[in-house]
GROMACS .gro file of C-alpha atoms in nm:
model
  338
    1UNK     CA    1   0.560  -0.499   3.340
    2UNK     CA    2   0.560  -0.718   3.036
    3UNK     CA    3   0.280  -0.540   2.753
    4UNK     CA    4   0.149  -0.793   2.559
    5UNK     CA    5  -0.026  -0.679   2.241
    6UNK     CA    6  -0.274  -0.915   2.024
    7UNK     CA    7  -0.203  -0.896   1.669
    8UNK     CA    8  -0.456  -1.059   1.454
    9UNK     CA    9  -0.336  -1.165   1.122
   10UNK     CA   10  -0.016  -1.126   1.265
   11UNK     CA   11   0.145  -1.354   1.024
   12UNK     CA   12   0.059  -1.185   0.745
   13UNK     CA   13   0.216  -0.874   0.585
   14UNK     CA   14   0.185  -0.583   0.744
   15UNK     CA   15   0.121  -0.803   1.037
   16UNK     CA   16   0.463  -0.903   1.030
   17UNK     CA   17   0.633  -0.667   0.987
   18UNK     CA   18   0.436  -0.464   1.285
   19UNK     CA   19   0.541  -0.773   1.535
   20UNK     CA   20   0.910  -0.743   1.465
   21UNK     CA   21   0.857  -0.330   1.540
   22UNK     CA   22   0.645  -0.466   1.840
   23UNK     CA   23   0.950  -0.674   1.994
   24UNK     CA   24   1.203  -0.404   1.900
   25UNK     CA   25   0.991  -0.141   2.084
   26UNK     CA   26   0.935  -0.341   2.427
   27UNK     CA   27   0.644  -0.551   2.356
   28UNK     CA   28   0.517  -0.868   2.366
   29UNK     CA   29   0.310  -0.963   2.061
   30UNK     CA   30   0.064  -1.283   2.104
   31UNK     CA   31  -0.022  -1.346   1.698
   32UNK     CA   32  -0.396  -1.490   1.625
   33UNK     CA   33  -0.379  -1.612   1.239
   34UNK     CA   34  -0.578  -1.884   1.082
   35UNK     CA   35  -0.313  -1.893   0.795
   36UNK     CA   36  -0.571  -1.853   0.530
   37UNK     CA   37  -0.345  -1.631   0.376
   38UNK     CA   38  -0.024  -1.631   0.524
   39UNK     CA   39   0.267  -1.856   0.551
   40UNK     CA   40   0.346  -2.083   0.886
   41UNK     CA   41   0.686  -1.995   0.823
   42UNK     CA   42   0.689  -1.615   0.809
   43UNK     CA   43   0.642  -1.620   1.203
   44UNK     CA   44   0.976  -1.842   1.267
   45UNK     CA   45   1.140  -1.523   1.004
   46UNK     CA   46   0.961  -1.285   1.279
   47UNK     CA   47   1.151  -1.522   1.581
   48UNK     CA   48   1.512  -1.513   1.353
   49UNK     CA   49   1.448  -1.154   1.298
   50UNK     CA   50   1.388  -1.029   1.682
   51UNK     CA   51   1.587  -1.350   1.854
   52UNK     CA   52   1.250  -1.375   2.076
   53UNK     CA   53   1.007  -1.679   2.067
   54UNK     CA   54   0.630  -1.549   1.955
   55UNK     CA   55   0.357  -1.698   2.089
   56UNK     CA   56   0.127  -1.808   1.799
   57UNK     CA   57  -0.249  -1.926   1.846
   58UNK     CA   58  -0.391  -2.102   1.546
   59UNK     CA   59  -0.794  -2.014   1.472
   60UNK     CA   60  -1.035  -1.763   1.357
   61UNK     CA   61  -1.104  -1.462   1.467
   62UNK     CA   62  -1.453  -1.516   1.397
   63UNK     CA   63  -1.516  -1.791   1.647
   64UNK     CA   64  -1.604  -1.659   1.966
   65UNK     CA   65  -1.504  -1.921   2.169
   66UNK     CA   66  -1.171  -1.984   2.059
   67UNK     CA   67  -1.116  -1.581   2.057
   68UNK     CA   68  -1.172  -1.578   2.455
   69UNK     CA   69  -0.987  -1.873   2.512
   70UNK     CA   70  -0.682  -1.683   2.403
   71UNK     CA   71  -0.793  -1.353   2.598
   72UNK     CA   72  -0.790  -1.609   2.953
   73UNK     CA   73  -0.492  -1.820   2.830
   74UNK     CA   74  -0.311  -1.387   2.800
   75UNK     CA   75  -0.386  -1.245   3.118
   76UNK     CA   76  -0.330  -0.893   3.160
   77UNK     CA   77  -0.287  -0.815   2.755
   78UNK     CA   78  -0.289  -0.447   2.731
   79UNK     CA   79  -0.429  -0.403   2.356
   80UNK     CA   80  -0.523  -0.547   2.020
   81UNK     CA   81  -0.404  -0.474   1.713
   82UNK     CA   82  -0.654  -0.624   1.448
   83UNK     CA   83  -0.514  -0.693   1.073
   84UNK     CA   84  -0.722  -1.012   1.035
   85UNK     CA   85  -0.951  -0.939   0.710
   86UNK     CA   86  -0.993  -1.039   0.356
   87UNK     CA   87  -0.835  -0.795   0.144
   88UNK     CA   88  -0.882  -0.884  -0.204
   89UNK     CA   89  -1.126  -0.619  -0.389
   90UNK     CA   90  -1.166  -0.809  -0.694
   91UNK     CA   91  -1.241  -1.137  -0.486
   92UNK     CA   92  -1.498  -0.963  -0.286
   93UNK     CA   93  -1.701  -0.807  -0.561
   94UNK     CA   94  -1.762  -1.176  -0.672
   95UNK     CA   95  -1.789  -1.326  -0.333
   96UNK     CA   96  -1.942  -1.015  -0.080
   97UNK     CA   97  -2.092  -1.236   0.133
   98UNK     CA   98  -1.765  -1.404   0.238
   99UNK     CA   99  -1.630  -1.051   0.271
  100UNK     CA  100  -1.864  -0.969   0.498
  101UNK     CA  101  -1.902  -1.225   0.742
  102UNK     CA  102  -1.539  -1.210   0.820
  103UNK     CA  103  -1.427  -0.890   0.830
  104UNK     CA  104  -1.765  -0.770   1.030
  105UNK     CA  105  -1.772  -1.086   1.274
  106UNK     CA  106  -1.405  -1.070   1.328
  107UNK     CA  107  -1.443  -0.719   1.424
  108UNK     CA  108  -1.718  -0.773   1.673
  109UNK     CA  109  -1.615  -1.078   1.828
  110UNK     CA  110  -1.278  -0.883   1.910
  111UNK     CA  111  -1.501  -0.625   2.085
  112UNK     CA  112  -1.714  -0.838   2.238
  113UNK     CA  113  -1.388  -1.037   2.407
  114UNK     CA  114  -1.196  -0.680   2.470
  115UNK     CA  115  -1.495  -0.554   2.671
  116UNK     CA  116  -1.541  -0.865   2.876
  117UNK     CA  117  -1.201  -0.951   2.951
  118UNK     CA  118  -1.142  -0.562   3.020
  119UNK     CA  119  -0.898  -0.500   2.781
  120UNK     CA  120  -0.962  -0.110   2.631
  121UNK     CA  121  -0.668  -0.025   2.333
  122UNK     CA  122  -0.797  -0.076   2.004
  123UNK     CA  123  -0.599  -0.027   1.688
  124UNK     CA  124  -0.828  -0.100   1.363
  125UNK     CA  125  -0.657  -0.141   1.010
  126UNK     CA  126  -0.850   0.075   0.794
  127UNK     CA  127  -0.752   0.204   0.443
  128UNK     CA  128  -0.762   0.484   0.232
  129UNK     CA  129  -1.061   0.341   0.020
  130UNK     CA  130  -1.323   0.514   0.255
  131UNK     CA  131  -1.232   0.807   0.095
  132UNK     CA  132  -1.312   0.730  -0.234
  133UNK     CA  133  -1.279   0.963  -0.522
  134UNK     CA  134  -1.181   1.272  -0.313
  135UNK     CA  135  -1.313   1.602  -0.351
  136UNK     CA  136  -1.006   1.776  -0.256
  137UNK     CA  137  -0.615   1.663  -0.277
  138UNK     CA  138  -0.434   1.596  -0.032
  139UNK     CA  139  -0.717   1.364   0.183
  140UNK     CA  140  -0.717   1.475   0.551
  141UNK     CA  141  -0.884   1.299   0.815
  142UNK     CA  142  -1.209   1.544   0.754
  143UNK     CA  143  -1.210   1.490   0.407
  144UNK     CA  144  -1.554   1.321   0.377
  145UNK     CA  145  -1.606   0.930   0.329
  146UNK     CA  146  -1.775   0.842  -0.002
  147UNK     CA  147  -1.918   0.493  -0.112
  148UNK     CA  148  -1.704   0.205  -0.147
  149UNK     CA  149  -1.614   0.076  -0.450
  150UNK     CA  150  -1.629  -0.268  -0.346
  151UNK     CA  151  -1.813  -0.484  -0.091
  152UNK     CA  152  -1.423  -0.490   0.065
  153UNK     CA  153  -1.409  -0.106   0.075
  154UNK     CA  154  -1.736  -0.095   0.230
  155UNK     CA  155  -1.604  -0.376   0.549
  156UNK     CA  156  -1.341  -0.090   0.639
  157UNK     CA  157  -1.634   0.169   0.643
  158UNK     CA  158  -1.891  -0.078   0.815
  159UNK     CA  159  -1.584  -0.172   1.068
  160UNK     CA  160  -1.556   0.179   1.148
  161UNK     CA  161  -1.885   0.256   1.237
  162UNK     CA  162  -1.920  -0.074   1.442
  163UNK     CA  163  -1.617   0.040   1.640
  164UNK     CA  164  -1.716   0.389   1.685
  165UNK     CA  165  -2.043   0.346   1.766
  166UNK     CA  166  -1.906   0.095   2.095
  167UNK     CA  167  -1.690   0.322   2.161
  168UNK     CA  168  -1.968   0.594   2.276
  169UNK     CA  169  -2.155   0.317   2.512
  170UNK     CA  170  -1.820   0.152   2.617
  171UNK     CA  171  -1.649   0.323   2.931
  172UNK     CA  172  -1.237   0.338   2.881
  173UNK     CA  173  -1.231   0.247   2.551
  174UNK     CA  174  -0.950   0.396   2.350
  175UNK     CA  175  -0.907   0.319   1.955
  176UNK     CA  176  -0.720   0.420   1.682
  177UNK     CA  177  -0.771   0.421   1.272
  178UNK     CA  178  -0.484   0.378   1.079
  179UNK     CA  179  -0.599   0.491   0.714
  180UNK     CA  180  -0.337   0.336   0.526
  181UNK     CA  181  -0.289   0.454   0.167
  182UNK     CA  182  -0.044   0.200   0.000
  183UNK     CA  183   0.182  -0.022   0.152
  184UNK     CA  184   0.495  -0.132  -0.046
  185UNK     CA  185   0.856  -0.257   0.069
  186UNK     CA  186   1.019  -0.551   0.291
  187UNK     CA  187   1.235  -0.571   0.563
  188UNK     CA  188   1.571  -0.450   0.467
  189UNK     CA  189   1.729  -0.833   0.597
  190UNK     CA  190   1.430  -0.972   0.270
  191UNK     CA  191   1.373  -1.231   0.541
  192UNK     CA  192   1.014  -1.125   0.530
  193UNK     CA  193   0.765  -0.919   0.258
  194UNK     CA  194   0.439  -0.947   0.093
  195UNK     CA  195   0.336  -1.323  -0.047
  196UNK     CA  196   0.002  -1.285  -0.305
  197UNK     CA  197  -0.170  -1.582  -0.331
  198UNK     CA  198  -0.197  -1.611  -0.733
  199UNK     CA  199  -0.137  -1.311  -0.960
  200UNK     CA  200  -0.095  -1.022  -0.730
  201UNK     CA  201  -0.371  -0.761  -0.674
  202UNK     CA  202  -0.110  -0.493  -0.584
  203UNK     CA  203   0.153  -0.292  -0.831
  204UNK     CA  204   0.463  -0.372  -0.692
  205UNK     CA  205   0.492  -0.747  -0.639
  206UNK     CA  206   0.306  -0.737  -0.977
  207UNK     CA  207   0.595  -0.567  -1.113
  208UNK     CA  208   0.841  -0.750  -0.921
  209UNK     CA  209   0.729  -1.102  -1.047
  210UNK     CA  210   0.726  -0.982  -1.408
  211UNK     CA  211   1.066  -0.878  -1.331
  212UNK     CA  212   1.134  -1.211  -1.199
  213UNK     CA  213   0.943  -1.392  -1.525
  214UNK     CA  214   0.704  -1.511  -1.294
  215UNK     CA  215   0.458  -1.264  -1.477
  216UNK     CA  216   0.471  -1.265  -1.869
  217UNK     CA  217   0.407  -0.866  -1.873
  218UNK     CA  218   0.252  -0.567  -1.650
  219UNK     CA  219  -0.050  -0.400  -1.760
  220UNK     CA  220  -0.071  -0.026  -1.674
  221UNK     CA  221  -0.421   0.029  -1.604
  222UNK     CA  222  -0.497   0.358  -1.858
  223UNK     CA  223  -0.282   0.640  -1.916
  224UNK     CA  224  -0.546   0.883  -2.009
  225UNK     CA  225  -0.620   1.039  -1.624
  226UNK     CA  226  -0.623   1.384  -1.559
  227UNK     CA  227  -0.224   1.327  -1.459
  228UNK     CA  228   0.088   1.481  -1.513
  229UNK     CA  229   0.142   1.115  -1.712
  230UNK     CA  230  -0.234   0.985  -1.752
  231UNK     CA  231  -0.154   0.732  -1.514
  232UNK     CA  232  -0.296   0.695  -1.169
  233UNK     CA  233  -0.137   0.853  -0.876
  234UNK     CA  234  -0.093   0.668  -0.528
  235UNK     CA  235   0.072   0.769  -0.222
  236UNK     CA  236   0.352   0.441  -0.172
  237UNK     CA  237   0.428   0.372   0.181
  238UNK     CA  238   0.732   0.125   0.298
  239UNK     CA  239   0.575  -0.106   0.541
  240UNK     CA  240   0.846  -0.107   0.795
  241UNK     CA  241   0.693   0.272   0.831
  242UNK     CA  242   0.360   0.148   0.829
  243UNK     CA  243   0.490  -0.053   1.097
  244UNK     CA  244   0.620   0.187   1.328
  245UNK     CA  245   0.287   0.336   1.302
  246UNK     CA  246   0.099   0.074   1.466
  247UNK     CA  247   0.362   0.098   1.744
  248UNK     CA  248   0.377   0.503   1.784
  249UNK     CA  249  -0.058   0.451   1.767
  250UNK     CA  250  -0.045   0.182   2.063
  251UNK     CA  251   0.247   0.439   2.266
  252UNK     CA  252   0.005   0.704   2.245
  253UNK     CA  253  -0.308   0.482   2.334
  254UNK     CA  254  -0.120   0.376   2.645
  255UNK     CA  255  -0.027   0.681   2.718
  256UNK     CA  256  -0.398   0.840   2.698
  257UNK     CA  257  -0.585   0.835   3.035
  258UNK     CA  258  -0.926   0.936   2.875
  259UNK     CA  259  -1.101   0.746   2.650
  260UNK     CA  260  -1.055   0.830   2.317
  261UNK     CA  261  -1.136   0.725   1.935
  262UNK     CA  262  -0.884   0.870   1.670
  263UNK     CA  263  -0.837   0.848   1.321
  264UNK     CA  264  -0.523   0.898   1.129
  265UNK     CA  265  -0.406   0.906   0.764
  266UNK     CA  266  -0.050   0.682   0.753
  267UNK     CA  267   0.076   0.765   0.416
  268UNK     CA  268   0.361   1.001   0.305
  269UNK     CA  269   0.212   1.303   0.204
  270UNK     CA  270   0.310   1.250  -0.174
  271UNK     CA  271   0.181   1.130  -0.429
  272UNK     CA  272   0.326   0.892  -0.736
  273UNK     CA  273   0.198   0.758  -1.029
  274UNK     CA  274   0.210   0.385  -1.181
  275UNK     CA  275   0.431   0.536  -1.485
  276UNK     CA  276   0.655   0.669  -1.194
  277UNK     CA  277   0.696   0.363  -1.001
  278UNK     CA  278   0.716   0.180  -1.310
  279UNK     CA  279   1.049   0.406  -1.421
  280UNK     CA  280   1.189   0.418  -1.079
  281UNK     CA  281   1.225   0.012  -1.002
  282UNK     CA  282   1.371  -0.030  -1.361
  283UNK     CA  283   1.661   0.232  -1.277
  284UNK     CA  284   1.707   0.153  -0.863
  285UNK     CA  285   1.696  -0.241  -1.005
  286UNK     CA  286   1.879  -0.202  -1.369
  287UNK     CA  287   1.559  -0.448  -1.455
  288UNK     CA  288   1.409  -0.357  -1.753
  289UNK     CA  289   1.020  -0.427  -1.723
  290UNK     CA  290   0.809  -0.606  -2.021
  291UNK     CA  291   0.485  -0.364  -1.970
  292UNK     CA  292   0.207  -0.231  -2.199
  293UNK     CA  293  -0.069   0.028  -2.168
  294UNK     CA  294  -0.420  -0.142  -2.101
  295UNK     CA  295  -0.776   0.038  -2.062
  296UNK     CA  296  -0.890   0.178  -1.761
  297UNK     CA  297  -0.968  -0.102  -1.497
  298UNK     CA  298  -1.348  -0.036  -1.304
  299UNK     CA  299  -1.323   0.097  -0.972
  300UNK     CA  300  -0.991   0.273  -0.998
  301UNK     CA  301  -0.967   0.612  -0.843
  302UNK     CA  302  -0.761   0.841  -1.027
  303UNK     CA  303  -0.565   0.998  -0.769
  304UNK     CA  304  -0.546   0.989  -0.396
  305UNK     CA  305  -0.252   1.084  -0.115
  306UNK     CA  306  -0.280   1.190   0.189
  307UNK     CA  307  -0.201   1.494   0.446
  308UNK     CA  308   0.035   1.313   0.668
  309UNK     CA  309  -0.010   1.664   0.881
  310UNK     CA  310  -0.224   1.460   1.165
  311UNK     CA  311  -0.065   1.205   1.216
  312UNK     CA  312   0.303   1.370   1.263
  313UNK     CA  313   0.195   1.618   1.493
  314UNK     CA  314  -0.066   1.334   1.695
  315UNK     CA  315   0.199   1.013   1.699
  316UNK     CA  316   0.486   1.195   1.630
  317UNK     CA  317   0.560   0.973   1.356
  318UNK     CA  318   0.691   1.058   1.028
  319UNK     CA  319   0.724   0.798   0.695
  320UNK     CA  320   1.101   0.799   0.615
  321UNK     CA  321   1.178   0.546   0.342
  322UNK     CA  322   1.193   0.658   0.009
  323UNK     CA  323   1.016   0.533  -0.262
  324UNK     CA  324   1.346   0.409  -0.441
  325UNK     CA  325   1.439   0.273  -0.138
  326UNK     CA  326   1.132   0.080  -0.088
  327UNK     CA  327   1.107  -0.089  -0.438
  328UNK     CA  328   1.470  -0.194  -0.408
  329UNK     CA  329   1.359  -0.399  -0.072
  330UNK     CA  330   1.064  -0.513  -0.261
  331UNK     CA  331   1.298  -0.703  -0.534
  332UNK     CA  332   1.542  -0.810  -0.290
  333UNK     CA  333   1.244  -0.964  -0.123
  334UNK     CA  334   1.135  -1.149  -0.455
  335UNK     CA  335   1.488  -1.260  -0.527
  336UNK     CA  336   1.489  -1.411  -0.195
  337UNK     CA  337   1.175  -1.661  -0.298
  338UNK     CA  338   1.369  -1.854  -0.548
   0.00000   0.00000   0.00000
């Protein structure tokens, strides 16, 4: 029987990537994206990438209506994978309310549908901010959430308590956190990757369009932490992995008879910091980088990685790209936009 899955924000960059994972593995992904922050043409990459046709349906997660139409146009879909969010933690300190209103309504509405149309797997996108400055290194799943650092941070925590606290009144409902820590990488064929809208939020495709001269310089963000270097330390995850997480998390929901709500880390286990990644792209890519050391930017936690213990054991999935590996796809990926 055919298993399709609802991705929303499926055009977009983990979102993606997760859809071509989703066809290689047996599914049938059905992408919601209002294109707010993706590109049309990423999903006909996805359809060169798998040889399948993917069914796309243009809206917004946060309008009810047009989020059950979908659900009746889809009988029988057998789960929901929901990506659909602002991201952006700079943007959402200036504009919370927006931040708000669509990552919380999106996240209800998709409830609301799911329990009406009967439809019980649930994986959430979460993130690694909910953990904040952490106590203790590595960050399990019991290592305790601490205020957000920004009205974004605080959706993924408000998201999470909105899903867990339907999931005690909701009969047969099954979900899934994915904690990610910090994606990185493109697909190997550079057919698809990460596209920032303006100057990049994120490390690496800031240091790949330096490397391209898109970006006059990189800043590193302080080198005065409590580091081996003084520079922050991250835990970099390819997003093909990431990927394959999202499909070993919707196996095991399928698989699960009782309901269930779970919550697992998807990072490597290690940690790197910005001087590292910094070092490693300039000798994987023979690029040398035009970058200077800057002050301390607000809201940056020092270090965080995660215990990938959980989630090897629970999905039986294991991160296997390296980080060389993964900022070699990433510049292959921005050599491809020219």
């Amino acid at each position: 029987m055919e298993k399709k899955i609802i991705v929303t924000g499926g055009a977009g960059y983990i979102g993606s990537h997760t859809c071509v994972e989703l066809v290689k593995s047996g599914y049938t992904p059905i992408i919601i994206d209002n294109f707010s922050n993706s590109e049309k043409f990423i999903v006909d990459r996805v359809e060169e990438l798998t040889g399948k046709k993917i069914e796309v349906e243009e809206g917004d997660c946060g309008d009810y209506e047009f989020v059950k139409s979908v659900f009746k146009k889809h009988a029988e879909v057998s789960g929901v994978i929901h990506f659909a969010a602002f991201k952006a933690v700079g943007e959402s300190s200036n504009l919370p309310l927006k931040y708000y209103q669509n990552n919380l309504l999106s996240t209800i509405i998709m409830l609301k549908v799911m329990e009406e149309e009967g439809v019980s797997n649930f994986v959430f996108s979460s993130s690694c901010t909910v953990y904040g400055e952490p106590d203790q290194l590595p960050v399990t799943e019991d290592s305790p959430t601490k205020p957000a650092e920004s009205p974004y941070g605080r959706t993924k925590q408000m998201c999470e308590n909105i899903v867990t606290d339907f999931s005690k009144v909701t009969k047969g409902f099954k979900g899934i956190f994915l904690r990610y820590f910090n994606p990185i990488g493109a697909h190997p064929s550079s057919r698809i990757g990460e596209l920032p809208i303006g100057a990049p939020n994120n490390l690496v495709p800031y240091i790949t369009q330096t490397a391209a001269g898109i970006r006059e310089k990189l800043t590193i963000f302080g080198n005065d932490y409590d580091t081996p270097d003084g520079t922050c330390i991250r835990d970099y995850i390819h997003v093909v992995d990431l990927a394959k997480a999202h499909i070993a998390a919707l196996d095991y929901l399928l698989a699960e008879k009782e309901d269930c709500l779970e919550v697992f880390n998807v990072g490597t286990g290690n940690g790197n910091s910005v001087q590292e990644v910094v070092d490693t792209f300039q000798e994987v890519t023979g690029v040398k980088l035009n970058y200077e050391i800057g002050p301390r930017r607000a809201g940056d936690v020092e270090k965080v990685y995660s215990d990938a213990t959980k989630v090897e054991n629970g999905l039986k999935w294991k991160a296997d790209i390296s980080l060389a590996e993964s900022l070699k796809d990433s510049w292959n990926w921005q050599q491809s936009l020219k």
